Short mmCIF file of C-alpha atoms in Angstrom, two decimals:
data_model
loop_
_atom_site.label_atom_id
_atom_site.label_comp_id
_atom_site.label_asym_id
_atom_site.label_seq_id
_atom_site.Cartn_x
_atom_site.Cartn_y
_atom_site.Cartn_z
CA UNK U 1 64.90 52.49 -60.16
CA UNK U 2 61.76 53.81 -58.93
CA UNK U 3 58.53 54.50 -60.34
CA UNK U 4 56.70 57.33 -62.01
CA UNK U 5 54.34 58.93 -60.16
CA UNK U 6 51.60 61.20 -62.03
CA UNK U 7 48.52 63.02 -60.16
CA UNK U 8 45.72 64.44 -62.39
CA UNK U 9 44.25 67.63 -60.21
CA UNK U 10 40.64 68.56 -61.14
CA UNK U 11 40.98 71.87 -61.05
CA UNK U 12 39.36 74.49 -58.24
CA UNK U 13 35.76 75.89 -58.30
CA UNK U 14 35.40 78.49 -61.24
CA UNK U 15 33.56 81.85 -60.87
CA UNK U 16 31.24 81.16 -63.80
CA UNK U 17 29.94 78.14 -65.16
CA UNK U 18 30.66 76.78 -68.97
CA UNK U 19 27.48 78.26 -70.00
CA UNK U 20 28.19 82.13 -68.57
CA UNK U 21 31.76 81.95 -69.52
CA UNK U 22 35.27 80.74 -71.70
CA UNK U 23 37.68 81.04 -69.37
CA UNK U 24 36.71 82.26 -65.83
CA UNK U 25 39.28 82.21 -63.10
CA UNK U 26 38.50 80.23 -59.82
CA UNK U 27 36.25 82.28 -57.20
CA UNK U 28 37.04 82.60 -53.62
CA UNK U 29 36.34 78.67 -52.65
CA UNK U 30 38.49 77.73 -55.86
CA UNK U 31 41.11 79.77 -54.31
CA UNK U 32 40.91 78.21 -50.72
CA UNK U 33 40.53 74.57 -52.14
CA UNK U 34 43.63 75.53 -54.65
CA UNK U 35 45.73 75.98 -51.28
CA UNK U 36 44.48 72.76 -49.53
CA UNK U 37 45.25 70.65 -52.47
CA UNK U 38 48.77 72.23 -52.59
CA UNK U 39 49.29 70.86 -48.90
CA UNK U 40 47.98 67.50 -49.63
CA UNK U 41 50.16 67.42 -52.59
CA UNK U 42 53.23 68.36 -51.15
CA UNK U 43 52.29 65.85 -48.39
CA UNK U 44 51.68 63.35 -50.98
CA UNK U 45 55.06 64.31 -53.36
CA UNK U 46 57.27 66.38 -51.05
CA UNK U 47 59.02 68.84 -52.21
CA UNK U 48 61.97 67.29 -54.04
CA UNK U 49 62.45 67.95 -58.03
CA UNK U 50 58.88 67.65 -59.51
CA UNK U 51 57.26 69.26 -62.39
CA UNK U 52 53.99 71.07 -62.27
CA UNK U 53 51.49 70.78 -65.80
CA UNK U 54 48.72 73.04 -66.55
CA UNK U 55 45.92 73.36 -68.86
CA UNK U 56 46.39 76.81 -70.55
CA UNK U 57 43.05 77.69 -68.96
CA UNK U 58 43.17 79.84 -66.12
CA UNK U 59 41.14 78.48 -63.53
CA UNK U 60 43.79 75.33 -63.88
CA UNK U 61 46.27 77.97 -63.99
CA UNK U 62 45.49 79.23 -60.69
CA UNK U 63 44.86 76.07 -58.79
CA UNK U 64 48.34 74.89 -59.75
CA UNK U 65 50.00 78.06 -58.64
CA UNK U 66 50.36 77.54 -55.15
CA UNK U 67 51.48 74.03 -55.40
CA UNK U 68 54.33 74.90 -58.07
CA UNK U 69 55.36 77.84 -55.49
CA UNK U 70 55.78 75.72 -52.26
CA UNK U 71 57.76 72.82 -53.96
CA UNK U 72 59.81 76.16 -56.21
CA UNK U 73 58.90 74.77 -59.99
CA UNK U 74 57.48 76.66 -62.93
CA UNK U 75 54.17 76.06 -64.10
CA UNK U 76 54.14 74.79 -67.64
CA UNK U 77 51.48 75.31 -69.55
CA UNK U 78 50.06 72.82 -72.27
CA UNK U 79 47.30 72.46 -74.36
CA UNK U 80 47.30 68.94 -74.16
CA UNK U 81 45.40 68.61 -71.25
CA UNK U 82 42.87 71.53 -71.89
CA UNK U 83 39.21 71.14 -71.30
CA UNK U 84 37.06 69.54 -74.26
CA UNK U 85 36.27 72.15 -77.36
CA UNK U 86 32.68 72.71 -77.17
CA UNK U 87 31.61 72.22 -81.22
CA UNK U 88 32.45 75.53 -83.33
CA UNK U 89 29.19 77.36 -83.65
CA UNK U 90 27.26 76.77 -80.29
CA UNK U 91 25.76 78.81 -78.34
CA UNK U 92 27.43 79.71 -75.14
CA UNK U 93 23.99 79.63 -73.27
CA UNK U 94 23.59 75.79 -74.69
CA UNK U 95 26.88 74.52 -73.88
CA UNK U 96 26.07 73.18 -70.56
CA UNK U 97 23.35 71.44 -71.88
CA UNK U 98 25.42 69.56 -75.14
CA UNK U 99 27.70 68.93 -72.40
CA UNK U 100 25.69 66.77 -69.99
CA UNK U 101 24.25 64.99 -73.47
CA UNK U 102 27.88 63.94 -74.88
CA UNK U 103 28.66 62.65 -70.39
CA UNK U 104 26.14 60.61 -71.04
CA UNK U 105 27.77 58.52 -74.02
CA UNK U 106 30.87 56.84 -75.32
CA UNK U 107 33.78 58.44 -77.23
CA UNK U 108 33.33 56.78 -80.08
CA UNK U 109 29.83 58.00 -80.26
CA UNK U 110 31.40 61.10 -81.02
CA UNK U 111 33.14 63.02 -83.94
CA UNK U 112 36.89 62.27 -84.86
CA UNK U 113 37.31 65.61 -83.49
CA UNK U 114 36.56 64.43 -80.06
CA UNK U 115 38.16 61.04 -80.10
CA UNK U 116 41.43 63.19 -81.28
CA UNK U 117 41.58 65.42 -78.41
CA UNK U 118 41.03 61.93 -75.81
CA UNK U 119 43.86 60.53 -78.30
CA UNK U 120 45.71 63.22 -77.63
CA UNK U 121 45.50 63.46 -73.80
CA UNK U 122 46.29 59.60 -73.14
CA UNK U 123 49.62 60.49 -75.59
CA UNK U 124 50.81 63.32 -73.39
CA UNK U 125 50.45 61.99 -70.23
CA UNK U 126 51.93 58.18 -71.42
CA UNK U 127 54.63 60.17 -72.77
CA UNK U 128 55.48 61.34 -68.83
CA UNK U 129 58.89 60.17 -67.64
CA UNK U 130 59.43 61.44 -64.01
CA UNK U 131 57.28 62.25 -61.03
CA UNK U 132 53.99 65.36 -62.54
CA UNK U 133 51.14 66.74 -60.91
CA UNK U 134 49.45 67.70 -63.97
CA UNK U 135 46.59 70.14 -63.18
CA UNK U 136 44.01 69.63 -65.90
CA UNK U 137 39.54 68.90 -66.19
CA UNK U 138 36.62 66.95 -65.46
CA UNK U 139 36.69 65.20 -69.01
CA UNK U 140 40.50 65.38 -69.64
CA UNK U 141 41.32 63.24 -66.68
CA UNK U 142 38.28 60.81 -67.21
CA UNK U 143 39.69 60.04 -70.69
CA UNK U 144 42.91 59.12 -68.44
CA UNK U 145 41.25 57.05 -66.31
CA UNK U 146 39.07 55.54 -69.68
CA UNK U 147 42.25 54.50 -71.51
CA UNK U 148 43.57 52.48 -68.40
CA UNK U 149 40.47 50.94 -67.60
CA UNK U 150 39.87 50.22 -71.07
CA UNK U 151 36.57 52.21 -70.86
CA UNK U 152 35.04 54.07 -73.71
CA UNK U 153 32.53 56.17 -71.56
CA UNK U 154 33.01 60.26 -71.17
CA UNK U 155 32.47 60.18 -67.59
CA UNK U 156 34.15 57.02 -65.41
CA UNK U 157 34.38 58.58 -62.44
CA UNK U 158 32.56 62.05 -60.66
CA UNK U 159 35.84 63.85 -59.91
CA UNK U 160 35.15 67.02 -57.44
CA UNK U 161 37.14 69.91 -58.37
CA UNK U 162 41.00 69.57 -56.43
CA UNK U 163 40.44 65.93 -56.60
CA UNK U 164 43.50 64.23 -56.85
CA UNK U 165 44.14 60.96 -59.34
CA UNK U 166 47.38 59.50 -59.15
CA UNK U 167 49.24 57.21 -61.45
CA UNK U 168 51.71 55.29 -60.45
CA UNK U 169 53.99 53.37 -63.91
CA UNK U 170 56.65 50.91 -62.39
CA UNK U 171 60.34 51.59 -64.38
CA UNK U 172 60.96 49.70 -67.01
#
């Protein structure tokens, strides 16, 4: 029996940033790298039986599209691995900046909130049984990488967007 390979795909360059917008869809690099990373994928994965993960947010959205059309999968979308709630009453003009503040730290610096929605991530993508690209965000995937490393810090690694972070879990 083989193993399980997962890849974690930052998503493409967004047309806004987190402090201009909620949910802005990739502009026209985002689209281009969204295409390269498809290739690189496939060249990675091939094409055989694979199944394509998306945060609900649509700049993931779109950089998984191409992908889950050359290898002929749907694009599932889950919540899961959405980007990090900003706290309920900001300011969208301050988000950037609260942001950059909480990178800075460790999750359990944080509110239960937070450490729920890292919780929740490492769940979802333990509970992964065959070969996923999951297409997901900066903080999502760095709680990932966190949990295996056994590292409580927001940011681990500086992930460009189409990055690629694969897991590879040897069958049991």
């Amino acid at each position: 029996m083989r193993s399980t390979r997962i890849a974690l795909v930052r998503h493409g360059r967004a047309s806004a940033g987190w402090d201009t917008a909620l949910d802005p869809e990739l502009d026209e690099l985002g689209r281009a790298q969204a295409l390269e990373v498809a290739q690189k994928l496939v060249s990675n994965f091939g094409e055989t039986e694979i199944r394509v993960i998306s945060s609900p947010l649509m700049r993931c959205q779109q950089t998984a599209k191409p992908f889950a059309k050359l290898v002929g999968a749907d694009v599932r979308i889950c919540s899961e691995v959405a980007e990090i709630p900003s706290p309920l009453g900001i300011e969208m003009s301050d988000r950037v900046d609260w942001l950059r503040k909480i990178m800075q730290g460790k999750w359990s610096d944080l509110d239960q909130n937070y450490v729920d929605f890292k919780n929740q991530i490492i769940e979802f993508v333990s509970a992964i049984e065959r070969d996923t690209v999951v297409f997901s965000h900066f903080i999502a995937i760095n709680a990932v990488i966190g949990s295996l490393t056994n590292d409580d810090r927001l940011v681990i690694r500086s992930l460009d967007n189409c990055s690629i972070t694969v897991l590879e879990r040897d069958a049991a």
